[in-house]
PDB file of C-alpha atoms and ligand atoms in Angstrom:
ATOM      1  CA  MET Y 718     -27.774  20.228   4.988  1.00 46.00           C
ATOM      2  CA  LYS Y 719     -27.789  17.807   2.105  1.00 52.00           C
ATOM      3  CA  ASP Y 720     -26.798  19.443  -1.122  1.00 49.00           C
ATOM      4  CA  ALA Y 721     -28.881  17.273  -3.418  1.00 59.00           C
ATOM      5  CA  LEU Y 722     -26.917  18.533  -6.383  1.00 86.00           C
ATOM      6  CA  VAL Y 723     -23.637  16.954  -5.387  1.00 96.00           C
ATOM      7  CA  HIS Y 724     -23.379  13.309  -6.327  1.00 98.00           C
ATOM      8  CA  LEU Y 725     -20.433  11.230  -5.131  1.00 98.00           C
ATOM      9  CA  LEU Y 726     -19.087   7.883  -6.249  1.00 98.00           C
ATOM     10  CA  LEU Y 727     -17.439   5.598  -3.673  1.00 98.00           C
ATOM     11  CA  THR Y 728     -15.255   2.848  -5.130  1.00 98.00           C
ATOM     12  CA  GLN Y 729     -14.723   1.041  -1.815  1.00 96.00           C
ATOM     13  CA  PRO Y 730     -16.243   1.022   1.681  1.00 97.00           C
ATOM     14  CA  LEU Y 731     -15.248   3.641   4.256  1.00 97.00           C
ATOM     15  CA  PRO Y 732     -15.589   3.514   8.072  1.00 97.00           C
ATOM     16  CA  ASP Y 733     -19.237   3.815   9.176  1.00 97.00           C
ATOM     17  CA  ALA Y 734     -18.724   7.198  10.839  1.00 97.00           C
ATOM     18  CA  ILE Y 735     -17.317   8.640   7.604  1.00 98.00           C
ATOM     19  CA  ASP Y 736     -19.919   6.972   5.449  1.00 98.00           C
ATOM     20  CA  GLN Y 737     -22.671   8.487   7.598  1.00 97.00           C
ATOM     21  CA  GLN Y 738     -21.252  11.968   7.158  1.00 97.00           C
ATOM     22  CA  LEU Y 739     -21.060  11.491   3.422  1.00 97.00           C
ATOM     23  CA  GLU Y 740     -24.667  10.261   3.400  1.00 96.00           C
ATOM     24  CA  ALA Y 741     -25.736  13.329   5.353  1.00 96.00           C
ATOM     25  CA  ASN Y 742     -24.113  15.747   2.929  1.00 96.00           C
ATOM     26  CA  TYR Y 743     -24.107  14.184  -0.517  1.00 97.00           C
ATOM     27  CA  VAL Y 744     -25.951  11.806  -2.789  1.00 97.00           C
ATOM     28  CA  VAL Y 745     -23.772   8.724  -2.472  1.00 98.00           C
ATOM     29  CA  HIS Y 746     -23.385   6.018  -5.125  1.00 97.00           C
ATOM     30  CA  ARG Y 747     -21.499   2.881  -4.143  1.00 97.00           C
ATOM     31  CA  LEU Y 748     -19.683   1.303  -7.052  1.00 96.00           C
ATOM     32  CA  TYR Y 749     -18.621  -1.690  -4.937  1.00 95.00           C
ATOM     33  CA  GLN Y 750     -22.263  -2.687  -4.382  1.00 95.00           C
ATOM     34  CA  GLN Y 751     -23.267  -2.594  -8.043  1.00 93.00           C
ATOM     35  CA  THR Y 752     -24.007  -5.751  -9.939  1.00 93.00           C
ATOM     36  CA  ASP Y 753     -24.231  -3.711 -13.140  1.00 94.00           C
ATOM     37  CA  PRO Y 754     -21.837  -0.722 -12.889  1.00 94.00           C
ATOM     38  CA  ASN Y 755     -22.753   0.339 -16.440  1.00 95.00           C
ATOM     39  CA  ARG Y 756     -26.277   1.151 -15.345  1.00 95.00           C
ATOM     40  CA  LEU Y 757     -24.932   3.389 -12.593  1.00 96.00           C
ATOM     41  CA  PHE Y 758     -22.669   5.204 -15.034  1.00 96.00           C
ATOM     42  CA  ASP Y 759     -25.425   5.567 -17.645  1.00 96.00           C
ATOM     43  CA  GLU Y 760     -27.902   6.928 -15.121  1.00 96.00           C
ATOM     44  CA  PHE Y 761     -25.715   8.991 -12.774  1.00 96.00           C
ATOM     45  CA  GLY Y 762     -22.357   9.381 -14.555  1.00 97.00           C
ATOM     46  CA  PRO Y 763     -23.180  12.893 -15.827  1.00 97.00           C
ATOM     47  CA  LEU Y 764     -24.172  14.003 -12.293  1.00 97.00           C
ATOM     48  CA  ILE Y 765     -21.197  12.685 -10.346  1.00 98.00           C
ATOM     49  CA  GLN Y 766     -18.862  15.469  -9.207  1.00 98.00           C
ATOM     50  CA  GLY Y 767     -16.690  13.649  -6.702  1.00 98.00           C
ATOM     51  CA  VAL Y 768     -15.037  10.227  -6.465  1.00 98.00           C
ATOM     52  CA  VAL Y 769     -13.717   8.770  -3.217  1.00 98.00           C
ATOM     53  CA  THR Y 770     -11.278   5.929  -3.823  1.00 98.00           C
ATOM     54  CA  GLY Y 771      -8.293   4.116  -2.328  1.00 97.00           C
ATOM     55  CA  GLY Y 772      -4.626   4.554  -3.131  1.00 96.00           C
ATOM     56  CA  ALA Y 773      -4.253   1.186  -4.805  1.00 95.00           C
ATOM     57  CA  LYS Y 774      -7.631   1.323  -6.554  1.00 95.00           C
ATOM     58  CA  GLY Y 775      -7.393   4.879  -7.858  1.00 97.00           C
ATOM     59  CA  LEU Y 776      -9.517   5.666 -10.907  1.00 98.00           C
ATOM     60  CA  ASP Y 777      -8.727   4.614 -14.451  1.00 97.00           C
ATOM     61  CA  ASN Y 778      -9.027   7.062 -17.334  1.00 98.00           C
ATOM     62  CA  ALA Y 779     -11.949   5.230 -18.939  1.00 97.00           C
ATOM     63  CA  THR Y 780     -13.990   5.618 -15.743  1.00 97.00           C
ATOM     64  CA  MET Y 781     -12.854   9.221 -15.295  1.00 97.00           C
ATOM     65  CA  ASP Y 782     -14.111   9.907 -18.791  1.00 96.00           C
ATOM     66  CA  ARG Y 783     -17.550   8.525 -17.988  1.00 97.00           C
ATOM     67  CA  LEU Y 784     -17.855  11.297 -15.392  1.00 98.00           C
ATOM     68  CA  PRO Y 785     -17.976  14.570 -17.370  1.00 98.00           C
ATOM     69  CA  ALA Y 786     -18.857  16.736 -14.329  1.00 98.00           C
ATOM     70  CA  LEU Y 787     -16.073  15.345 -12.125  1.00 98.00           C
ATOM     71  CA  LYS Y 788     -14.301  17.969  -9.985  1.00 98.00           C
ATOM     72  CA  ILE Y 789     -12.399  15.927  -7.413  1.00 98.00           C
ATOM     73  CA  ILE Y 790     -10.838  12.504  -6.916  1.00 98.00           C
ATOM     74  CA  ALA Y 791     -10.352  12.208  -3.167  1.00 98.00           C
ATOM     75  CA  ILE Y 792      -7.939   9.358  -2.458  1.00 98.00           C
ATOM     76  CA  SER Y 793      -8.222   7.804   0.982  1.00 98.00           C
ATOM     77  CA  GLY Y 794      -4.526   6.958   0.981  1.00 98.00           C
ATOM     78  CA  ILE Y 795      -1.192   8.431  -0.037  1.00 97.00           C
ATOM     79  CA  GLY Y 796      -0.429   6.696  -3.326  1.00 96.00           C
ATOM     80  CA  THR Y 797      -1.398   8.578  -6.480  1.00 97.00           C
ATOM     81  CA  ASP Y 798       0.017   5.922  -8.800  1.00 96.00           C
ATOM     82  CA  ALA Y 799      -3.408   4.541  -9.761  1.00 96.00           C
ATOM     83  CA  VAL Y 800      -4.655   7.906 -11.027  1.00 98.00           C
ATOM     84  CA  ASP Y 801      -3.346   9.497 -14.215  1.00 97.00           C
ATOM     85  CA  LEU Y 802      -2.485  12.907 -12.760  1.00 97.00           C
ATOM     86  CA  VAL Y 803      -1.792  14.430 -16.171  1.00 97.00           C
ATOM     87  CA  HIS Y 804      -5.164  13.304 -17.470  1.00 98.00           C
ATOM     88  CA  ALA Y 805      -6.902  14.626 -14.336  1.00 98.00           C
ATOM     89  CA  ALA Y 806      -5.098  17.975 -14.610  1.00 98.00           C
ATOM     90  CA  ARG Y 807      -6.093  18.285 -18.251  1.00 98.00           C
ATOM     91  CA  ARG Y 808      -9.711  17.889 -17.161  1.00 97.00           C
ATOM     92  CA  ASN Y 809      -9.178  20.301 -14.274  1.00 97.00           C
ATOM     93  CA  ILE Y 810     -10.009  17.601 -11.725  1.00 98.00           C
ATOM     94  CA  ALA Y 811      -8.400  18.045  -8.294  1.00 98.00           C
ATOM     95  CA  VAL Y 812      -6.684  14.946  -6.863  1.00 98.00           C
ATOM     96  CA  THR Y 813      -6.252  14.818  -3.083  1.00 98.00           C
ATOM     97  CA  THR Y 814      -4.593  12.372  -0.679  1.00 98.00           C
ATOM     98  CA  THR Y 815      -4.436  11.820   3.094  1.00 98.00           C
ATOM     99  CA  PRO Y 816      -0.809  12.612   3.948  1.00 97.00           C
ATOM    100  CA  GLY Y 817       0.837  12.007   7.303  1.00 96.00           C
ATOM    101  CA  VAL Y 818      -1.812  10.041   9.132  1.00 98.00           C
ATOM    102  CA  LEU Y 819      -0.999   6.558   7.885  1.00 98.00           C
ATOM    103  CA  THR Y 820       2.799   6.677   8.158  1.00 98.00           C
ATOM    104  CA  ASP Y 821       2.997   4.951  11.550  1.00 98.00           C
ATOM    105  CA  ASP Y 822       0.559   2.188  10.639  1.00 98.00           C
ATOM    106  CA  VAL Y 823       2.469   1.352   7.485  1.00 98.00           C
ATOM    107  CA  ALA Y 824       5.799   1.339   9.330  1.00 98.00           C
ATOM    108  CA  ASP Y 825       4.239  -0.862  12.031  1.00 98.00           C
ATOM    109  CA  MET Y 826       3.037  -3.317   9.381  1.00 98.00           C
ATOM    110  CA  ALA Y 827       6.490  -3.290   7.791  1.00 98.00           C
ATOM    111  CA  PHE Y 828       7.946  -4.318  11.116  1.00 98.00           C
ATOM    112  CA  GLY Y 829       5.212  -6.863  11.750  1.00 98.00           C
ATOM    113  CA  LEU Y 830       5.998  -8.514   8.430  1.00 98.00           C
ATOM    114  CA  LEU Y 831       9.742  -8.322   9.045  1.00 98.00           C
ATOM    115  CA  ILE Y 832       9.516  -9.990  12.441  1.00 98.00           C
ATOM    116  CA  ALA Y 833       6.894 -12.545  11.362  1.00 98.00           C
ATOM    117  CA  THR Y 834       8.951 -13.522   8.317  1.00 98.00           C
ATOM    118  CA  LEU Y 835      12.385 -13.761   9.927  1.00 98.00           C
ATOM    119  CA  ARG Y 836      10.950 -15.601  12.941  1.00 98.00           C
ATOM    120  CA  ARG Y 837       8.871 -17.898  10.655  1.00 98.00           C
ATOM    121  CA  MET Y 838       5.758 -17.086  12.679  1.00 98.00           C
ATOM    122  CA  SER Y 839       3.159 -17.910   9.993  1.00 97.00           C
ATOM    123  CA  GLU Y 840       4.674 -21.320   9.388  1.00 97.00           C
ATOM    124  CA  ALA Y 841       4.874 -22.082  13.123  1.00 98.00           C
ATOM    125  CA  GLU Y 842       1.319 -20.906  13.754  1.00 97.00           C
ATOM    126  CA  ALA Y 843       0.019 -23.046  10.895  1.00 97.00           C
ATOM    127  CA  VAL Y 844       1.676 -26.103  12.461  1.00 97.00           C
ATOM    128  CA  LEU Y 845       0.159 -25.286  15.861  1.00 98.00           C
ATOM    129  CA  ARG Y 846      -3.334 -24.586  14.473  1.00 98.00           C
ATOM    130  CA  ALA Y 847      -3.298 -27.840  12.545  1.00 98.00           C
ATOM    131  CA  GLY Y 848      -2.563 -29.759  15.761  1.00 98.00           C
ATOM    132  CA  ARG Y 849       0.811 -30.866  14.388  1.00 98.00           C
ATOM    133  CA  TRP Y 850       3.051 -29.426  17.171  1.00 98.00           C
ATOM    134  CA  PRO Y 851       3.703 -32.811  18.846  1.00 98.00           C
ATOM    135  CA  GLN Y 852       5.102 -34.413  15.700  1.00 97.00           C
ATOM    136  CA  THR Y 853       6.768 -31.368  14.115  1.00 97.00           C
ATOM    137  CA  GLN Y 854      10.350 -30.195  14.375  1.00 97.00           C
ATOM    138  CA  LEU Y 855      10.252 -26.624  13.102  1.00 96.00           C
ATOM    139  CA  PRO Y 856      13.417 -25.163  11.571  1.00 96.00           C
ATOM    140  CA  LEU Y 857      15.136 -22.476  13.630  1.00 97.00           C
ATOM    141  CA  ALA Y 858      14.328 -18.915  12.613  1.00 98.00           C
ATOM    142  CA  HIS Y 859      16.508 -15.832  11.962  1.00 98.00           C
ATOM    143  CA  LYS Y 860      17.371 -13.294  14.656  1.00 98.00           C
ATOM    144  CA  VAL Y 861      15.852  -9.825  14.152  1.00 98.00           C
ATOM    145  CA  THR Y 862      17.814  -7.566  16.524  1.00 98.00           C
ATOM    146  CA  GLY Y 863      21.037  -6.247  15.027  1.00 98.00           C
ATOM    147  CA  ILE Y 864      20.481  -7.273  11.376  1.00 98.00           C
ATOM    148  CA  LYS Y 865      21.464  -5.187   8.359  1.00 98.00           C
ATOM    149  CA  LEU Y 866      18.375  -3.465   6.930  1.00 99.00           C
ATOM    150  CA  GLY Y 867      18.256  -1.867   3.482  1.00 98.00           C
ATOM    151  CA  ILE Y 868      15.305   0.426   2.827  1.00 98.00           C
ATOM    152  CA  ILE Y 869      14.258   1.385  -0.703  1.00 98.00           C
ATOM    153  CA  GLY Y 870      12.527   4.785  -0.559  1.00 97.00           C
ATOM    154  CA  MET Y 871      13.268   7.295   2.184  1.00 98.00           C
ATOM    155  CA  GLY Y 872      10.044   9.300   2.348  1.00 96.00           C
ATOM    156  CA  GLN Y 873       7.853   9.533   5.444  1.00 97.00           C
ATOM    157  CA  VAL Y 874       7.253   5.774   5.594  1.00 98.00           C
ATOM    158  CA  GLY Y 875      10.903   4.857   4.963  1.00 98.00           C
ATOM    159  CA  THR Y 876      11.965   7.265   7.703  1.00 98.00           C
ATOM    160  CA  ALA Y 877       9.432   5.824  10.167  1.00 98.00           C
ATOM    161  CA  ILE Y 878      10.671   2.305   9.410  1.00 98.00           C
ATOM    162  CA  ALA Y 879      14.302   3.370   9.965  1.00 98.00           C
ATOM    163  CA  ARG Y 880      13.380   4.937  13.326  1.00 98.00           C
ATOM    164  CA  ARG Y 881      11.818   1.662  14.448  1.00 98.00           C
ATOM    165  CA  ALA Y 882      14.867  -0.227  13.161  1.00 98.00           C
ATOM    166  CA  GLU Y 883      17.131   1.869  15.399  1.00 98.00           C
ATOM    167  CA  ALA Y 884      15.344   0.488  18.450  1.00 98.00           C
ATOM    168  CA  PHE Y 885      16.254  -2.997  17.181  1.00 98.00           C
ATOM    169  CA  ARG Y 886      19.916  -1.917  16.859  1.00 98.00           C
ATOM    170  CA  MET Y 887      19.847  -2.609  13.123  1.00 98.00           C
ATOM    171  CA  GLU Y 888      22.529  -1.375  10.739  1.00 98.00           C
ATOM    172  CA  ILE Y 889      20.468   0.858   8.447  1.00 98.00           C
ATOM    173  CA  SER Y 890      21.193   1.902   4.875  1.00 98.00           C
ATOM    174  CA  TYR Y 891      18.902   3.096   2.113  1.00 98.00           C
ATOM    175  CA  HIS Y 892      18.484   3.693  -1.573  1.00 98.00           C
ATOM    176  CA  SER Y 893      16.269   6.452  -2.958  1.00 97.00           C
ATOM    177  CA  ARG Y 894      16.000   8.757  -5.956  1.00 93.00           C
ATOM    178  CA  THR Y 895      17.747  11.515  -4.029  1.00 94.00           C
ATOM    179  CA  PRO Y 896      20.021  11.176  -0.989  1.00 97.00           C
ATOM    180  CA  ARG Y 897      18.847  12.834   2.225  1.00 96.00           C
ATOM    181  CA  PRO Y 898      22.066  13.988   3.884  1.00 96.00           C
ATOM    182  CA  ALA Y 899      20.226  15.383   6.911  1.00 97.00           C
ATOM    183  CA  LEU Y 900      19.281  11.818   7.903  1.00 97.00           C
ATOM    184  CA  PRO Y 901      21.747   9.723   9.908  1.00 97.00           C
ATOM    185  CA  TRP Y 902      21.530   6.617   7.705  1.00 98.00           C
ATOM    186  CA  ARG Y 903      23.892   5.572   4.918  1.00 98.00           C
ATOM    187  CA  PHE Y 904      22.760   6.269   1.347  1.00 98.00           C
ATOM    188  CA  VAL Y 905      23.643   3.614  -1.248  1.00 98.00           C
ATOM    189  CA  GLU Y 906      23.348   4.840  -4.804  1.00 97.00           C
ATOM    190  CA  ASP Y 907      23.320   1.410  -6.443  1.00 98.00           C
ATOM    191  CA  LEU Y 908      20.291  -0.735  -5.569  1.00 98.00           C
ATOM    192  CA  HIS Y 909      22.117  -3.979  -6.420  1.00 98.00           C
ATOM    193  CA  ALA Y 910      24.952  -3.019  -4.064  1.00 98.00           C
ATOM    194  CA  LEU Y 911      22.407  -2.325  -1.304  1.00 98.00           C
ATOM    195  CA  ALA Y 912      20.692  -5.693  -1.914  1.00 98.00           C
ATOM    196  CA  ARG Y 913      24.058  -7.485  -1.810  1.00 98.00           C
ATOM    197  CA  GLU Y 914      25.052  -6.139   1.568  1.00 98.00           C
ATOM    198  CA  VAL Y 915      21.829  -6.390   3.627  1.00 98.00           C
ATOM    199  CA  ASP Y 916      19.976  -9.185   5.435  1.00 98.00           C
ATOM    200  CA  VAL Y 917      16.572  -7.634   4.724  1.00 99.00           C
ATOM    201  CA  LEU Y 918      15.551  -5.492   1.773  1.00 98.00           C
ATOM    202  CA  MET Y 919      12.487  -3.386   2.602  1.00 98.00           C
ATOM    203  CA  LEU Y 920      10.499  -1.746  -0.188  1.00 98.00           C
ATOM    204  CA  ALA Y 921       8.907   1.544   0.905  1.00 98.00           C
ATOM    205  CA  ALA Y 922       9.071   3.612  -2.281  1.00 97.00           C
ATOM    206  CA  SER Y 923       6.243   5.386  -4.097  1.00 94.00           C
ATOM    207  CA  ALA Y 924       5.166   3.867  -7.399  1.00 94.00           C
ATOM    208  CA  ASP Y 925       4.652   7.063  -9.341  1.00 87.00           C
ATOM    209  CA  ASP Y 926       6.688   6.060 -12.365  1.00 81.00           C
ATOM    210  CA  GLY Y 927       5.060   2.644 -12.307  1.00 81.00           C
ATOM    211  CA  LYS Y 928       7.965   0.392 -13.251  1.00 91.00           C
ATOM    212  CA  ALA Y 929       9.362  -2.591 -11.356  1.00 96.00           C
ATOM    213  CA  ILE Y 930      12.574  -1.770  -9.497  1.00 97.00           C
ATOM    214  CA  VAL Y 931      12.968  -5.022  -7.578  1.00 98.00           C
ATOM    215  CA  THR Y 932      13.893  -7.231 -10.518  1.00 98.00           C
ATOM    216  CA  ALA Y 933      15.323 -10.750 -10.785  1.00 98.00           C
ATOM    217  CA  SER Y 934      18.868  -9.384 -10.620  1.00 98.00           C
ATOM    218  CA  VAL Y 935      18.120  -7.361  -7.457  1.00 98.00           C
ATOM    219  CA  LEU Y 936      16.718 -10.524  -5.839  1.00 98.00           C
ATOM    220  CA  ASP Y 937      19.798 -12.470  -6.916  1.00 98.00           C
ATOM    221  CA  ALA Y 938      21.952  -9.765  -5.333  1.00 98.00           C
ATOM    222  CA  LEU Y 939      19.929 -10.123  -2.099  1.00 98.00           C
ATOM    223  CA  GLY Y 940      20.807 -13.805  -2.222  1.00 98.00           C
ATOM    224  CA  ALA Y 941      19.853 -17.051  -0.502  1.00 98.00           C
ATOM    225  CA  GLU Y 942      20.316 -15.615   3.001  1.00 98.00           C
ATOM    226  CA  GLY Y 943      18.344 -12.438   2.284  1.00 98.00           C
ATOM    227  CA  PHE Y 944      14.720 -11.547   3.014  1.00 98.00           C
ATOM    228  CA  PHE Y 945      12.442  -9.208   1.084  1.00 99.00           C
ATOM    229  CA  ILE Y 946       9.584  -7.145   2.592  1.00 99.00           C
ATOM    230  CA  ASN Y 947       7.102  -5.084   0.542  1.00 98.00           C
ATOM    231  CA  ILE Y 948       4.615  -2.591   2.015  1.00 98.00           C
ATOM    232  CA  ALA Y 949       4.704  -0.256  -1.013  1.00 98.00           C
ATOM    233  CA  ARG Y 950       3.154  -1.523  -4.255  1.00 97.00           C
ATOM    234  CA  GLY Y 951       3.159  -4.895  -5.995  1.00 97.00           C
ATOM    235  CA  LYS Y 952       3.982  -3.318  -9.343  1.00 97.00           C
ATOM    236  CA  LEU Y 953       7.366  -2.166  -8.016  1.00 98.00           C
ATOM    237  CA  VAL Y 954       8.428  -5.823  -8.023  1.00 98.00           C
ATOM    238  CA  ASP Y 955       8.788  -8.381 -10.795  1.00 98.00           C
ATOM    239  CA  GLU Y 956       6.317 -10.732  -9.085  1.00 98.00           C
ATOM    240  CA  ALA Y 957       7.092 -13.721 -11.316  1.00 98.00           C
ATOM    241  CA  ALA Y 958      10.808 -13.315 -10.555  1.00 98.00           C
ATOM    242  CA  LEU Y 959      10.011 -13.030  -6.827  1.00 98.00           C
ATOM    243  CA  LEU Y 960       7.991 -16.254  -6.911  1.00 98.00           C
ATOM    244  CA  ASP Y 961      10.736 -18.012  -8.800  1.00 98.00           C
ATOM    245  CA  ALA Y 962      13.411 -16.817  -6.354  1.00 98.00           C
ATOM    246  CA  LEU Y 963      11.286 -18.000  -3.408  1.00 98.00           C
ATOM    247  CA  LYS Y 964      10.409 -21.344  -4.970  1.00 98.00           C
ATOM    248  CA  HIS Y 965      14.046 -22.138  -5.692  1.00 98.00           C
ATOM    249  CA  GLN Y 966      15.326 -20.705  -2.386  1.00 98.00           C
ATOM    250  CA  ARG Y 967      17.435 -18.085  -4.128  1.00 98.00           C
ATOM    251  CA  ILE Y 968      16.162 -15.731  -1.397  1.00 98.00           C
ATOM    252  CA  ALA Y 969      15.364 -16.825   2.158  1.00 98.00           C
ATOM    253  CA  GLY Y 970      11.832 -15.495   2.527  1.00 98.00           C
ATOM    254  CA  ALA Y 971       9.423 -12.623   1.976  1.00 98.00           C
ATOM    255  CA  GLY Y 972       6.786 -10.596   3.804  1.00 98.00           C
ATOM    256  CA  LEU Y 973       4.225  -9.084   1.446  1.00 98.00           C
ATOM    257  CA  ASP Y 974       1.307  -6.724   2.017  1.00 98.00           C
ATOM    258  CA  VAL Y 975       0.910  -5.761  -1.641  1.00 98.00           C
ATOM    259  CA  PHE Y 976       0.600  -7.560  -4.966  1.00 98.00           C
ATOM    260  CA  VAL Y 977       0.489  -6.761  -8.659  1.00 97.00           C
ATOM    261  CA  ASN Y 978      -3.164  -7.608  -9.324  1.00 96.00           C
ATOM    262  CA  GLU Y 979      -4.992  -7.026  -6.031  1.00 96.00           C
ATOM    263  CA  PRO Y 980      -7.161  -8.567  -4.691  1.00 95.00           C
ATOM    264  CA  HIS Y 981      -5.932 -11.542  -6.731  1.00 97.00           C
ATOM    265  CA  VAL Y 982      -2.751 -13.158  -5.483  1.00 98.00           C
ATOM    266  CA  PRO Y 983      -0.869 -15.895  -7.367  1.00 97.00           C
ATOM    267  CA  GLU Y 984      -1.750 -19.139  -5.577  1.00 97.00           C
ATOM    268  CA  ALA Y 985       1.867 -20.265  -5.767  1.00 97.00           C
ATOM    269  CA  PHE Y 986       2.554 -17.927  -2.820  1.00 98.00           C
ATOM    270  CA  PHE Y 987       0.149 -19.872  -0.587  1.00 97.00           C
ATOM    271  CA  THR Y 988       2.238 -23.015  -0.541  1.00 95.00           C
ATOM    272  CA  LEU Y 989       5.499 -21.298   0.457  1.00 97.00           C
ATOM    273  CA  PRO Y 990       6.047 -21.587   4.234  1.00 96.00           C
ATOM    274  CA  GLN Y 991       8.804 -18.947   4.275  1.00 97.00           C
ATOM    275  CA  VAL Y 992       6.393 -16.234   3.115  1.00 98.00           C
ATOM    276  CA  THR Y 993       4.168 -14.017   5.282  1.00 98.00           C
ATOM    277  CA  LEU Y 994       1.151 -12.606   3.445  1.00 98.00           C
ATOM    278  CA  GLN Y 995      -1.290  -9.803   4.195  1.00 98.00           C
ATOM    279  CA  PRO Y 996      -4.172  -8.592   1.991  1.00 98.00           C
ATOM    280  CA  HIS Y 997      -3.013  -4.934   1.721  1.00 98.00           C
ATOM    281  CA  ARG Y 998      -3.721  -4.110   5.361  1.00 98.00           C
ATOM    282  CA  ALA Y 999      -0.937  -1.671   6.240  1.00 98.00           C
ATOM    283  CA  SER Y1000      -3.231   1.293   6.962  1.00 98.00           C
ATOM    284  CA  ALA Y1001      -6.241  -0.811   7.965  1.00 98.00           C
ATOM    285  CA  THR Y1002      -6.716   0.216  11.587  1.00 98.00           C
ATOM    286  CA  GLN Y1003      -9.881   1.820  12.926  1.00 98.00           C
ATOM    287  CA  GLN Y1004      -7.980   4.851  14.181  1.00 98.00           C
ATOM    288  CA  THR Y1005      -6.077   5.559  10.987  1.00 98.00           C
ATOM    289  CA  ARG Y1006      -8.920   4.859   8.558  1.00 98.00           C
ATOM    290  CA  LEU Y1007     -11.041   7.315  10.565  1.00 98.00           C
ATOM    291  CA  GLU Y1008      -8.354   9.997  10.319  1.00 98.00           C
ATOM    292  CA  MET Y1009      -7.994   9.302   6.604  1.00 98.00           C
ATOM    293  CA  GLY Y1010     -11.776   9.598   6.225  1.00 98.00           C
ATOM    294  CA  GLU Y1011     -11.829  12.959   8.031  1.00 98.00           C
ATOM    295  CA  ILE Y1012      -9.232  14.258   5.582  1.00 98.00           C
ATOM    296  CA  VAL Y1013     -11.319  13.027   2.654  1.00 98.00           C
ATOM    297  CA  LEU Y1014     -14.337  14.888   4.105  1.00 98.00           C
ATOM    298  CA  ARG Y1015     -12.425  18.147   4.467  1.00 98.00           C
ATOM    299  CA  ASN Y1016     -11.131  17.967   0.909  1.00 98.00           C
ATOM    300  CA  LEU Y1017     -14.596  17.309  -0.497  1.00 98.00           C
ATOM    301  CA  ALA Y1018     -16.082  20.134   1.580  1.00 98.00           C
ATOM    302  CA  ALA Y1019     -13.433  22.579   0.361  1.00 98.00           C
ATOM    303  CA  CYS Y1020     -13.861  21.546  -3.253  1.00 98.00           C
ATOM    304  CA  PHE Y1021     -17.635  21.915  -3.223  1.00 97.00           C
ATOM    305  CA  SER Y1022     -17.514  25.287  -1.542  1.00 96.00           C
ATOM    306  CA  GLY Y1023     -15.280  26.588  -4.298  1.00 96.00           C
ATOM    307  CA  GLU Y1024     -11.966  26.491  -2.402  1.00 97.00           C
ATOM    308  CA  THR Y1025      -8.757  24.670  -3.261  1.00 97.00           C
ATOM    309  CA  PRO Y1026      -8.808  21.354  -1.362  1.00 98.00           C
ATOM    310  CA  PRO Y1027      -6.065  21.516   1.298  1.00 98.00           C
ATOM    311  CA  ASP Y1028      -4.524  18.168   0.382  1.00 98.00           C
ATOM    312  CA  LYS Y1029      -4.473  18.600  -3.384  1.00 98.00           C
ATOM    313  CA  VAL Y1030      -1.394  17.003  -4.937  1.00 97.00           C
TER     314      VAL Y1030
HETATM  315  C1  LIG Q 762      -4.696   1.969   1.571  1.00 87.14           C
HETATM  316  C2  LIG Q 762      -2.594   2.706   0.240  1.00 87.14           C
HETATM  317  O1  LIG Q 762      -4.789   0.606   1.844  1.00 87.14           O
HETATM  318  O2  LIG Q 762      -2.187   4.888   1.014  1.00 87.14           O
HETATM  319  C3  LIG Q 762      -2.155   4.119   0.078  1.00 87.14           C
HETATM  320  O3  LIG Q 762      -1.743   4.478  -1.048  1.00 87.14           O
HETATM  321  O4  LIG Q 762      -2.397   1.918  -0.611  1.00 87.14           O
HETATM  322  C4  LIG Q 762      -3.244   2.249   1.505  1.00 87.14           C
HETATM  323  O5  LIG Q 762      -2.977   3.030   2.588  1.00 87.14           O
HETATM  324  C5  LIG Q 762      -5.613   2.277   0.462  1.00 87.14           C
HETATM  325  O6  LIG Q 762      -5.528   3.587   0.085  1.00 87.14           O
HETATM  326  C6  LIG Q 762      -7.034   1.875   0.861  1.00 87.14           C
HETATM  327  O7  LIG Q 762      -7.877   2.922   1.011  1.00 87.14           O
END
């Protein structure tokens, strides 16, 4: 039964089946459909008790503070870097995520980008689609099987990527805040050393402390033969340095699902044939988004029946 007292704010669309369940149980306000968000906040801000948002979108403090009755920020995603957890805790607002269910999709996308980039698939497809195959001599690509892969971040996603890499007989090493001796892969304490020795540097770290770790000097260490793949967060990379390294062929190529200022991507990327680009799609499958949505529903239900949401961070 619809509890007319509970108002929710959605910052981005959810799968239809999830949206329908929200509609059936709550009063739903859709921020992404508003031409004048201020009106929504003025009229309903004091009533809104729950926000459903994405990992990259999160909720900024100014918006949080326009919602005085807020009890829960339910993230449909695993990243909490776009929510100020300290600020939320101070206001006694629960923050929840959707752990576990998107790991495989993100690792699959990481591999898709790796293969597409090393094999120059975007560039070759663009030639074919433009009808230029007959007159084009494409450069040879880079072999994928057996390469040296360096993974930054060895959480669930990093581990899933490494498991896939084993099937491709890659030589796997990783850098992370803490070594994980139970895992079979080689830990490298110095990120520059890791970048120097691998063919592909794969970024799979969380962005909780918000600062760029893949800097100009890390890209220089990766070098002109090295490729960079990012399925984590744009802000973990010095994007200007990445563009510069690509433009001047100081690295060989990049596969990117994430950017600093999404959904806006520096146009300079579009003209680089050695780059594969995706608009933050790593978890964007019907199956996974549905599972993520179910977890959001269970966290909201727990919160509004006075229980601790099961996926509270
Ligand atoms: C989603 C993400 O694309 O989990 C995350 O933190 O960034 C992605 O899986 C995002 O949450 C969209 O809902």
